[in-house]
PDB file of C-alpha atoms in Angstrom:
ATOM      1  CA  UNK A   1      70.165   2.995 155.243  1.00 52.00           C
ATOM      2  CA  UNK A   2      73.350   1.459 156.669  1.00 65.00           C
ATOM      3  CA  UNK A   3      76.464   3.313 155.593  1.00 77.00           C
ATOM      4  CA  UNK A   4      78.650   0.799 153.257  1.00 86.00           C
ATOM      5  CA  UNK A   5      81.736  -0.951 155.068  1.00 85.00           C
ATOM      6  CA  UNK A   6      84.865  -1.683 153.344  1.00 88.00           C
ATOM      7  CA  UNK A   7      85.462  -5.168 152.109  1.00 94.00           C
ATOM      8  CA  UNK A   8      87.657  -8.096 153.784  1.00 94.00           C
ATOM      9  CA  UNK A   9      91.464  -7.788 154.227  1.00 94.00           C
ATOM     10  CA  UNK A  10      91.936 -10.063 151.333  1.00 96.00           C
ATOM     11  CA  UNK A  11      89.857  -8.704 148.815  1.00 97.00           C
ATOM     12  CA  UNK A  12      90.949  -5.008 150.450  1.00 97.00           C
ATOM     13  CA  UNK A  13      94.601  -5.999 149.533  1.00 97.00           C
ATOM     14  CA  UNK A  14      93.762  -6.971 146.104  1.00 98.00           C
ATOM     15  CA  UNK A  15      91.911  -3.792 144.874  1.00 98.00           C
ATOM     16  CA  UNK A  16      94.756  -1.823 146.496  1.00 97.00           C
ATOM     17  CA  UNK A  17      97.333  -3.535 144.362  1.00 98.00           C
ATOM     18  CA  UNK A  18      95.121  -2.772 141.328  1.00 98.00           C
ATOM     19  CA  UNK A  19      94.887   0.883 142.502  1.00 98.00           C
ATOM     20  CA  UNK A  20      98.430   1.011 142.663  1.00 97.00           C
ATOM     21  CA  UNK A  21      99.028  -0.254 139.392  1.00 97.00           C
ATOM     22  CA  UNK A  22      96.344   2.138 137.803  1.00 98.00           C
ATOM     23  CA  UNK A  23      97.624   5.277 139.064  1.00 97.00           C
ATOM     24  CA  UNK A  24     100.697   4.434 137.915  1.00 96.00           C
ATOM     25  CA  UNK A  25      99.535   3.682 133.775  1.00 96.00           C
ATOM     26  CA  UNK A  26     100.140   6.292 131.089  1.00 94.00           C
ATOM     27  CA  UNK A  27      96.884   7.204 131.111  1.00 95.00           C
ATOM     28  CA  UNK A  28      95.039   5.861 134.450  1.00 97.00           C
ATOM     29  CA  UNK A  29      91.430   5.224 134.068  1.00 97.00           C
ATOM     30  CA  UNK A  30      88.996   7.648 135.481  1.00 98.00           C
ATOM     31  CA  UNK A  31      86.030   5.338 136.133  1.00 98.00           C
ATOM     32  CA  UNK A  32      87.984   2.398 136.920  1.00 98.00           C
ATOM     33  CA  UNK A  33      89.907   4.511 139.362  1.00 98.00           C
ATOM     34  CA  UNK A  34      86.865   5.809 141.071  1.00 98.00           C
ATOM     35  CA  UNK A  35      85.331   1.903 141.211  1.00 98.00           C
ATOM     36  CA  UNK A  36      88.687   1.005 142.865  1.00 98.00           C
ATOM     37  CA  UNK A  37      87.415   3.610 145.556  1.00 98.00           C
ATOM     38  CA  UNK A  38      84.184   2.618 145.728  1.00 98.00           C
ATOM     39  CA  UNK A  39      84.714  -1.409 145.836  1.00 98.00           C
ATOM     40  CA  UNK A  40      87.243  -0.356 148.717  1.00 97.00           C
ATOM     41  CA  UNK A  41      84.437   1.873 150.572  1.00 96.00           C
ATOM     42  CA  UNK A  42      81.754  -0.515 149.980  1.00 97.00           C
ATOM     43  CA  UNK A  43      82.269  -4.479 150.749  1.00 95.00           C
ATOM     44  CA  UNK A  44      79.331  -5.356 148.413  1.00 96.00           C
ATOM     45  CA  UNK A  45      80.325  -4.082 145.472  1.00 97.00           C
ATOM     46  CA  UNK A  46      82.073  -7.240 143.376  1.00 97.00           C
ATOM     47  CA  UNK A  47      83.583  -7.459 140.013  1.00 97.00           C
ATOM     48  CA  UNK A  48      80.426  -8.109 138.470  1.00 98.00           C
ATOM     49  CA  UNK A  49      79.116  -4.860 139.974  1.00 97.00           C
ATOM     50  CA  UNK A  50      82.026  -2.937 138.806  1.00 98.00           C
ATOM     51  CA  UNK A  51      81.738  -4.215 135.194  1.00 98.00           C
ATOM     52  CA  UNK A  52      77.806  -3.570 135.823  1.00 98.00           C
ATOM     53  CA  UNK A  53      78.939   0.174 136.069  1.00 98.00           C
ATOM     54  CA  UNK A  54      80.959   0.228 132.999  1.00 98.00           C
ATOM     55  CA  UNK A  55      78.189  -1.296 131.041  1.00 98.00           C
ATOM     56  CA  UNK A  56      75.918   1.411 132.384  1.00 98.00           C
ATOM     57  CA  UNK A  57      78.109   4.372 131.232  1.00 98.00           C
ATOM     58  CA  UNK A  58      78.678   2.718 127.653  1.00 98.00           C
ATOM     59  CA  UNK A  59      74.879   2.692 127.327  1.00 98.00           C
ATOM     60  CA  UNK A  60      74.291   6.197 128.350  1.00 98.00           C
ATOM     61  CA  UNK A  61      76.782   7.282 126.122  1.00 97.00           C
ATOM     62  CA  UNK A  62      75.178   5.174 123.324  1.00 96.00           C
ATOM     63  CA  UNK A  63      72.227   7.520 124.117  1.00 95.00           C
ATOM     64  CA  UNK A  64      73.667  10.862 123.270  1.00 94.00           C
ATOM     65  CA  UNK A  65      73.042  12.261 119.850  1.00 86.00           C
ATOM     66  CA  UNK A  66      75.795  11.358 117.366  1.00 81.00           C
ATOM     67  CA  UNK A  67      78.493  14.597 117.234  1.00 81.00           C
ATOM     68  CA  UNK A  68      76.298  17.349 118.731  1.00 80.00           C
ATOM     69  CA  UNK A  69      78.660  19.558 116.978  1.00 84.00           C
ATOM     70  CA  UNK A  70      80.085  22.842 119.142  1.00 92.00           C
ATOM     71  CA  UNK A  71      80.888  22.562 122.861  1.00 94.00           C
ATOM     72  CA  UNK A  72      77.760  24.375 124.407  1.00 94.00           C
ATOM     73  CA  UNK A  73      75.673  21.823 122.106  1.00 95.00           C
ATOM     74  CA  UNK A  74      77.825  19.001 123.919  1.00 96.00           C
ATOM     75  CA  UNK A  75      76.862  20.662 127.416  1.00 96.00           C
ATOM     76  CA  UNK A  76      73.152  20.888 126.357  1.00 96.00           C
ATOM     77  CA  UNK A  77      72.876  16.971 125.086  1.00 97.00           C
ATOM     78  CA  UNK A  78      74.353  15.764 128.562  1.00 97.00           C
ATOM     79  CA  UNK A  79      72.385  18.356 130.387  1.00 97.00           C
ATOM     80  CA  UNK A  80      69.097  17.064 128.428  1.00 97.00           C
ATOM     81  CA  UNK A  81      70.127  13.155 128.793  1.00 98.00           C
ATOM     82  CA  UNK A  82      71.438  13.114 131.838  1.00 98.00           C
ATOM     83  CA  UNK A  83      69.934  16.050 134.247  1.00 98.00           C
ATOM     84  CA  UNK A  84      66.406  15.979 132.629  1.00 97.00           C
ATOM     85  CA  UNK A  85      65.595  12.428 131.314  1.00 98.00           C
ATOM     86  CA  UNK A  86      67.497  10.378 133.865  1.00 98.00           C
ATOM     87  CA  UNK A  87      67.402  13.045 136.832  1.00 98.00           C
ATOM     88  CA  UNK A  88      70.905  13.127 137.646  1.00 98.00           C
ATOM     89  CA  UNK A  89      71.275  16.072 140.446  1.00 97.00           C
ATOM     90  CA  UNK A  90      72.708  16.928 143.966  1.00 96.00           C
ATOM     91  CA  UNK A  91      71.149  18.055 147.089  1.00 96.00           C
ATOM     92  CA  UNK A  92      72.557  19.356 150.271  1.00 94.00           C
ATOM     93  CA  UNK A  93      71.762  16.396 151.946  1.00 95.00           C
ATOM     94  CA  UNK A  94      74.343  14.387 149.736  1.00 95.00           C
ATOM     95  CA  UNK A  95      77.253  15.925 151.627  1.00 95.00           C
ATOM     96  CA  UNK A  96      76.141  14.195 154.526  1.00 94.00           C
ATOM     97  CA  UNK A  97      75.939  10.297 153.059  1.00 95.00           C
ATOM     98  CA  UNK A  98      79.315   8.465 152.254  1.00 96.00           C
ATOM     99  CA  UNK A  99      77.441   6.811 149.159  1.00 96.00           C
ATOM    100  CA  UNK A 100      77.554  10.373 147.420  1.00 97.00           C
ATOM    101  CA  UNK A 101      81.255   9.744 146.960  1.00 98.00           C
ATOM    102  CA  UNK A 102      81.174   6.077 145.754  1.00 98.00           C
ATOM    103  CA  UNK A 103      80.729   5.903 141.671  1.00 98.00           C
ATOM    104  CA  UNK A 104      78.428   2.481 142.135  1.00 98.00           C
ATOM    105  CA  UNK A 105      76.126   4.424 144.238  1.00 97.00           C
ATOM    106  CA  UNK A 106      76.117   7.842 142.278  1.00 98.00           C
ATOM    107  CA  UNK A 107      75.073   5.720 139.254  1.00 98.00           C
ATOM    108  CA  UNK A 108      72.116   3.729 140.976  1.00 97.00           C
ATOM    109  CA  UNK A 109      70.787   6.802 143.098  1.00 97.00           C
ATOM    110  CA  UNK A 110      71.390   9.735 140.736  1.00 98.00           C
ATOM    111  CA  UNK A 111      72.426  11.366 143.157  1.00 98.00           C
ATOM    112  CA  UNK A 112      76.273  12.523 144.890  1.00 97.00           C
ATOM    113  CA  UNK A 113      78.693  14.785 145.640  1.00 97.00           C
ATOM    114  CA  UNK A 114      79.505  17.573 142.133  1.00 97.00           C
ATOM    115  CA  UNK A 115      82.616  15.794 141.376  1.00 98.00           C
ATOM    116  CA  UNK A 116      81.346  12.422 141.284  1.00 98.00           C
ATOM    117  CA  UNK A 117      78.226  13.248 139.490  1.00 98.00           C
ATOM    118  CA  UNK A 118      80.922  15.358 136.958  1.00 98.00           C
ATOM    119  CA  UNK A 119      82.504  12.098 136.600  1.00 98.00           C
ATOM    120  CA  UNK A 120      79.134  10.707 135.639  1.00 98.00           C
ATOM    121  CA  UNK A 121      78.990  13.782 132.909  1.00 98.00           C
ATOM    122  CA  UNK A 122      82.711  13.291 131.819  1.00 98.00           C
ATOM    123  CA  UNK A 123      82.640   9.133 131.442  1.00 98.00           C
ATOM    124  CA  UNK A 124      79.418   9.272 129.421  1.00 98.00           C
ATOM    125  CA  UNK A 125      80.610  12.469 127.335  1.00 97.00           C
ATOM    126  CA  UNK A 126      84.214  10.991 126.604  1.00 96.00           C
ATOM    127  CA  UNK A 127      82.637   7.269 125.492  1.00 96.00           C
ATOM    128  CA  UNK A 128      80.947   9.764 123.099  1.00 95.00           C
ATOM    129  CA  UNK A 129      83.468  11.483 121.784  1.00 94.00           C
ATOM    130  CA  UNK A 130      83.052  14.970 123.447  1.00 94.00           C
ATOM    131  CA  UNK A 131      85.933  17.355 124.383  1.00 93.00           C
ATOM    132  CA  UNK A 132      85.415  16.912 127.754  1.00 96.00           C
ATOM    133  CA  UNK A 133      87.142  17.321 131.319  1.00 97.00           C
ATOM    134  CA  UNK A 134      86.813  18.348 134.625  1.00 97.00           C
ATOM    135  CA  UNK A 135      87.040  21.618 136.143  1.00 96.00           C
ATOM    136  CA  UNK A 136      87.775  21.991 139.861  1.00 95.00           C
ATOM    137  CA  UNK A 137      86.362  25.062 141.248  1.00 93.00           C
ATOM    138  CA  UNK A 138      87.346  26.178 144.762  1.00 91.00           C
ATOM    139  CA  UNK A 139      84.653  24.319 146.670  1.00 86.00           C
ATOM    140  CA  UNK A 140      82.395  23.149 143.439  1.00 92.00           C
ATOM    141  CA  UNK A 141      83.488  20.410 140.836  1.00 96.00           C
ATOM    142  CA  UNK A 142      81.908  21.519 137.508  1.00 97.00           C
ATOM    143  CA  UNK A 143      82.811  20.002 133.863  1.00 97.00           C
ATOM    144  CA  UNK A 144      84.406  21.710 131.481  1.00 96.00           C
ATOM    145  CA  UNK A 145      83.926  21.601 127.422  1.00 95.00           C
ATOM    146  CA  UNK A 146      85.991  22.626 124.364  1.00 90.00           C
ATOM    147  CA  UNK A 147      88.984  24.928 124.500  1.00 73.00           C
ATOM    148  CA  UNK A 148      90.293  25.156 128.419  1.00 69.00           C
ATOM    149  CA  UNK A 149      91.577  28.628 128.023  1.00 62.00           C
ATOM    150  CA  UNK A 150      87.876  29.981 129.435  1.00 55.00           C
ATOM    151  CA  UNK A 151      84.786  31.052 128.191  1.00 56.00           C
ATOM    152  CA  UNK A 152      86.220  33.866 125.679  1.00 54.00           C
ATOM    153  CA  UNK A 153      88.357  31.046 123.897  1.00 59.00           C
ATOM    154  CA  UNK A 154      84.897  28.680 123.577  1.00 82.00           C
ATOM    155  CA  UNK A 155      85.053  26.810 126.613  1.00 90.00           C
ATOM    156  CA  UNK A 156      81.560  26.209 128.211  1.00 94.00           C
ATOM    157  CA  UNK A 157      81.026  24.866 131.769  1.00 95.00           C
ATOM    158  CA  UNK A 158      78.117  22.699 133.036  1.00 97.00           C
ATOM    159  CA  UNK A 159      77.339  22.177 136.505  1.00 97.00           C
ATOM    160  CA  UNK A 160      76.439  18.515 137.059  1.00 98.00           C
ATOM    161  CA  UNK A 161      75.215  19.230 140.676  1.00 97.00           C
ATOM    162  CA  UNK A 162      72.314  21.470 139.264  1.00 96.00           C
ATOM    163  CA  UNK A 163      71.104  19.048 136.871  1.00 97.00           C
ATOM    164  CA  UNK A 164      74.554  19.826 134.080  1.00 97.00           C
ATOM    165  CA  UNK A 165      72.881  23.548 134.305  1.00 96.00           C
ATOM    166  CA  UNK A 166      75.069  25.454 131.196  1.00 96.00           C
ATOM    167  CA  UNK A 167      77.110  28.170 133.359  1.00 93.00           C
ATOM    168  CA  UNK A 168      77.570  31.656 132.232  1.00 86.00           C
ATOM    169  CA  UNK A 169      80.768  33.739 133.006  1.00 80.00           C
ATOM    170  CA  UNK A 170      79.381  35.369 135.832  1.00 88.00           C
ATOM    171  CA  UNK A 171      77.457  31.597 137.358  1.00 90.00           C
ATOM    172  CA  UNK A 172      81.569  30.543 137.667  1.00 88.00           C
ATOM    173  CA  UNK A 173      82.283  34.114 139.081  1.00 89.00           C
ATOM    174  CA  UNK A 174      79.534  33.727 142.022  1.00 90.00           C
ATOM    175  CA  UNK A 175      80.861  29.951 142.511  1.00 89.00           C
ATOM    176  CA  UNK A 176      84.207  30.662 143.146  1.00 89.00           C
ATOM    177  CA  UNK A 177      83.057  33.828 145.331  1.00 89.00           C
ATOM    178  CA  UNK A 178      80.836  32.018 147.250  1.00 87.00           C
ATOM    179  CA  UNK A 179      83.503  29.503 147.927  1.00 85.00           C
ATOM    180  CA  UNK A 180      86.405  31.970 148.557  1.00 87.00           C
ATOM    181  CA  UNK A 181      85.462  35.416 148.754  1.00 88.00           C
ATOM    182  CA  UNK A 182      87.976  35.982 145.878  1.00 89.00           C
ATOM    183  CA  UNK A 183      87.635  36.212 141.729  1.00 89.00           C
ATOM    184  CA  UNK A 184      87.618  33.785 139.338  1.00 88.00           C
ATOM    185  CA  UNK A 185      91.264  33.407 138.108  1.00 89.00           C
ATOM    186  CA  UNK A 186      91.862  31.945 134.786  1.00 87.00           C
ATOM    187  CA  UNK A 187      93.967  28.990 135.797  1.00 90.00           C
ATOM    188  CA  UNK A 188      90.920  28.023 137.949  1.00 91.00           C
ATOM    189  CA  UNK A 189      89.378  26.773 134.837  1.00 92.00           C
ATOM    190  CA  UNK A 190      92.346  24.410 133.911  1.00 93.00           C
ATOM    191  CA  UNK A 191      91.848  20.856 132.848  1.00 95.00           C
ATOM    192  CA  UNK A 192      91.664  18.944 136.327  1.00 96.00           C
ATOM    193  CA  UNK A 193      93.994  15.488 135.424  1.00 95.00           C
ATOM    194  CA  UNK A 194      92.366  12.272 136.813  1.00 97.00           C
ATOM    195  CA  UNK A 195      94.680  11.641 139.919  1.00 97.00           C
ATOM    196  CA  UNK A 196      93.838  15.107 140.478  1.00 96.00           C
ATOM    197  CA  UNK A 197      90.397  14.239 140.709  1.00 98.00           C
ATOM    198  CA  UNK A 198      91.094  10.847 142.395  1.00 98.00           C
ATOM    199  CA  UNK A 199      92.876  12.722 145.313  1.00 97.00           C
ATOM    200  CA  UNK A 200      89.902  15.029 145.326  1.00 96.00           C
ATOM    201  CA  UNK A 201      87.458  12.419 145.922  1.00 98.00           C
ATOM    202  CA  UNK A 202      89.391  10.635 148.749  1.00 98.00           C
ATOM    203  CA  UNK A 203      89.770  14.442 150.398  1.00 96.00           C
ATOM    204  CA  UNK A 204      86.132  14.181 150.659  1.00 97.00           C
ATOM    205  CA  UNK A 205      85.718  10.982 151.840  1.00 97.00           C
ATOM    206  CA  UNK A 206      88.299  11.787 154.560  1.00 96.00           C
ATOM    207  CA  UNK A 207      86.335  14.678 155.788  1.00 96.00           C
ATOM    208  CA  UNK A 208      83.408  12.732 156.066  1.00 96.00           C
ATOM    209  CA  UNK A 209      85.067  10.232 158.488  1.00 96.00           C
ATOM    210  CA  UNK A 210      86.667  12.886 160.497  1.00 95.00           C
ATOM    211  CA  UNK A 211      83.443  13.927 161.145  1.00 95.00           C
ATOM    212  CA  UNK A 212      81.979  10.854 162.460  1.00 94.00           C
ATOM    213  CA  UNK A 213      85.173   9.489 164.809  1.00 91.00           C
ATOM    214  CA  UNK A 214      82.895   6.530 164.952  1.00 92.00           C
ATOM    215  CA  UNK A 215      83.906   5.747 160.861  1.00 94.00           C
ATOM    216  CA  UNK A 216      87.760   5.914 161.690  1.00 95.00           C
ATOM    217  CA  UNK A 217      87.815   2.521 159.178  1.00 94.00           C
ATOM    218  CA  UNK A 218      86.843   4.759 156.505  1.00 96.00           C
ATOM    219  CA  UNK A 219      89.579   7.424 157.250  1.00 96.00           C
ATOM    220  CA  UNK A 220      91.701   4.762 157.426  1.00 96.00           C
ATOM    221  CA  UNK A 221      91.180   2.841 153.902  1.00 97.00           C
ATOM    222  CA  UNK A 222      90.847   6.714 151.978  1.00 97.00           C
ATOM    223  CA  UNK A 223      94.254   7.317 153.451  1.00 97.00           C
ATOM    224  CA  UNK A 224      95.480   4.187 152.736  1.00 97.00           C
ATOM    225  CA  UNK A 225      94.824   4.745 149.143  1.00 98.00           C
ATOM    226  CA  UNK A 226      95.739   8.644 148.906  1.00 97.00           C
ATOM    227  CA  UNK A 227      98.709   7.591 149.880  1.00 97.00           C
ATOM    228  CA  UNK A 228      99.168   4.880 146.667  1.00 97.00           C
ATOM    229  CA  UNK A 229      98.968   8.136 144.460  1.00 96.00           C
ATOM    230  CA  UNK A 230     102.539   9.029 143.063  1.00 93.00           C
ATOM    231  CA  UNK A 231     102.024  12.680 144.351  1.00 84.00           C
ATOM    232  CA  UNK A 232     100.984  13.432 147.846  1.00 84.00           C
ATOM    233  CA  UNK A 233     101.319  15.416 150.702  1.00 86.00           C
ATOM    234  CA  UNK A 234     103.869  13.626 152.780  1.00 86.00           C
ATOM    235  CA  UNK A 235     101.747  14.878 155.688  1.00 91.00           C
ATOM    236  CA  UNK A 236      99.509  12.468 154.800  1.00 94.00           C
ATOM    237  CA  UNK A 237     101.751  10.109 156.466  1.00 94.00           C
ATOM    238  CA  UNK A 238     101.504  11.908 159.956  1.00 95.00           C
ATOM    239  CA  UNK A 239      97.493  11.913 159.587  1.00 95.00           C
ATOM    240  CA  UNK A 240      97.529   7.931 159.160  1.00 96.00           C
ATOM    241  CA  UNK A 241      99.913   7.756 162.686  1.00 96.00           C
ATOM    242  CA  UNK A 242      97.664  10.349 164.400  1.00 95.00           C
ATOM    243  CA  UNK A 243      94.450   7.780 162.898  1.00 96.00           C
ATOM    244  CA  UNK A 244      96.017   4.777 164.278  1.00 96.00           C
ATOM    245  CA  UNK A 245      96.441   6.083 167.298  1.00 95.00           C
ATOM    246  CA  UNK A 246      92.997   7.198 167.737  1.00 94.00           C
ATOM    247  CA  UNK A 247      91.588   4.138 167.049  1.00 94.00           C
ATOM    248  CA  UNK A 248      93.544   2.669 169.820  1.00 93.00           C
ATOM    249  CA  UNK A 249      96.423   1.103 167.590  1.00 95.00           C
ATOM    250  CA  UNK A 250      99.306   2.811 169.675  1.00 94.00           C
ATOM    251  CA  UNK A 251     102.379   0.678 168.983  1.00 94.00           C
ATOM    252  CA  UNK A 252     101.757   0.703 165.194  1.00 95.00           C
ATOM    253  CA  UNK A 253     100.799   4.569 165.511  1.00 96.00           C
ATOM    254  CA  UNK A 254     103.623   5.621 167.700  1.00 96.00           C
ATOM    255  CA  UNK A 255     106.246   3.839 164.987  1.00 96.00           C
ATOM    256  CA  UNK A 256     104.719   5.850 162.103  1.00 95.00           C
ATOM    257  CA  UNK A 257     105.039   9.387 164.448  1.00 96.00           C
ATOM    258  CA  UNK A 258     108.672   8.145 164.536  1.00 96.00           C
ATOM    259  CA  UNK A 259     109.462   7.623 161.237  1.00 95.00           C
ATOM    260  CA  UNK A 260     107.252  10.582 160.380  1.00 95.00           C
ATOM    261  CA  UNK A 261     109.640  12.491 162.305  1.00 96.00           C
ATOM    262  CA  UNK A 262     112.599  11.586 160.730  1.00 94.00           C
ATOM    263  CA  UNK A 263     111.362  12.573 157.640  1.00 93.00           C
ATOM    264  CA  UNK A 264     110.507  15.889 158.667  1.00 94.00           C
ATOM    265  CA  UNK A 265     113.684  16.512 161.123  1.00 94.00           C
ATOM    266  CA  UNK A 266     115.984  17.787 158.121  1.00 94.00           C
ATOM    267  CA  UNK A 267     113.331  20.593 157.401  1.00 94.00           C
ATOM    268  CA  UNK A 268     111.577  21.487 160.604  1.00 94.00           C
ATOM    269  CA  UNK A 269     113.884  20.123 163.693  1.00 94.00           C
ATOM    270  CA  UNK A 270     110.911  21.623 166.021  1.00 96.00           C
ATOM    271  CA  UNK A 271     108.677  19.829 164.623  1.00 95.00           C
ATOM    272  CA  UNK A 272     110.254  16.835 164.500  1.00 96.00           C
ATOM    273  CA  UNK A 273     110.885  16.975 168.453  1.00 96.00           C
ATOM    274  CA  UNK A 274     107.173  17.560 168.751  1.00 96.00           C
ATOM    275  CA  UNK A 275     106.188  14.200 166.838  1.00 96.00           C
ATOM    276  CA  UNK A 276     108.419  12.248 168.878  1.00 96.00           C
ATOM    277  CA  UNK A 277     106.731  13.801 171.996  1.00 96.00           C
ATOM    278  CA  UNK A 278     103.292  12.611 170.492  1.00 95.00           C
ATOM    279  CA  UNK A 279     104.573   8.872 169.755  1.00 95.00           C
ATOM    280  CA  UNK A 280     106.194   8.613 173.404  1.00 94.00           C
ATOM    281  CA  UNK A 281     102.580   9.779 174.823  1.00 95.00           C
ATOM    282  CA  UNK A 282     101.240   6.954 172.630  1.00 94.00           C
ATOM    283  CA  UNK A 283     103.388   4.623 173.738  1.00 91.00           C
ATOM    284  CA  UNK A 284     102.802   5.726 177.180  1.00 92.00           C
ATOM    285  CA  UNK A 285      98.991   4.957 176.881  1.00 88.00           C
ATOM    286  CA  UNK A 286      99.819   0.930 176.137  1.00 81.00           C
ATOM    287  CA  UNK A 287     100.801   0.973 180.059  1.00 69.00           C
TER     288      UNK A 287
END
């Protein structure tokens, strides 16, 4: 299957405007933002398709038992529904597919990256009234139910990538140790904010594109959306300028390198000088 391609410029501009408005809401919607990311990544996703995703999430929530009870009961109910009945899970091959980061494709294929499968879990559980949130463990995103102070305080973790398997404390420790080689810290179990989840999804898209030099278009739209987030690293502007040069857009890329050099000069004059040198080199490629 051919990897999805971004939409036409007019549609893209509209999606980015809506994304910028949504991220500045008092309570930005997770599914809404994920669908705007998906529509920017896949020009085939139209308004009817976006609505269909929300309707499907509503339908799945309606199949959950009414108020299962404890956080553990909620986790088991989601596992039974999404993991066992509908077969949502992940496989290593999903890390090699752009579709694994696009919500509508994850819902269609019932496969995806841990963070997108967690979005499905969160959105279905939230609609049913569960005390649910994402937990951004290093290298592996999972879902939390109940109190957020850790397993000893009643927190229950589930791994949607593994079909919603309910994790023990030692399971979480092993996941962290496998990713970092270090111990599980209490701060790692804190709920992930909506914009943090979206930023991590966009990071995954950028990483996918960075490994495929022929898909700089994907890296560029992911960067453009990341730059619309209220809190983002200034270095993203430098990354965008470099990507423009890589794409052969030397004049625009050089101008952005020069603008970034102005930003960093007060704190790192040596870096500013180096970046200006990159801008000069980019302009020289025009000759």
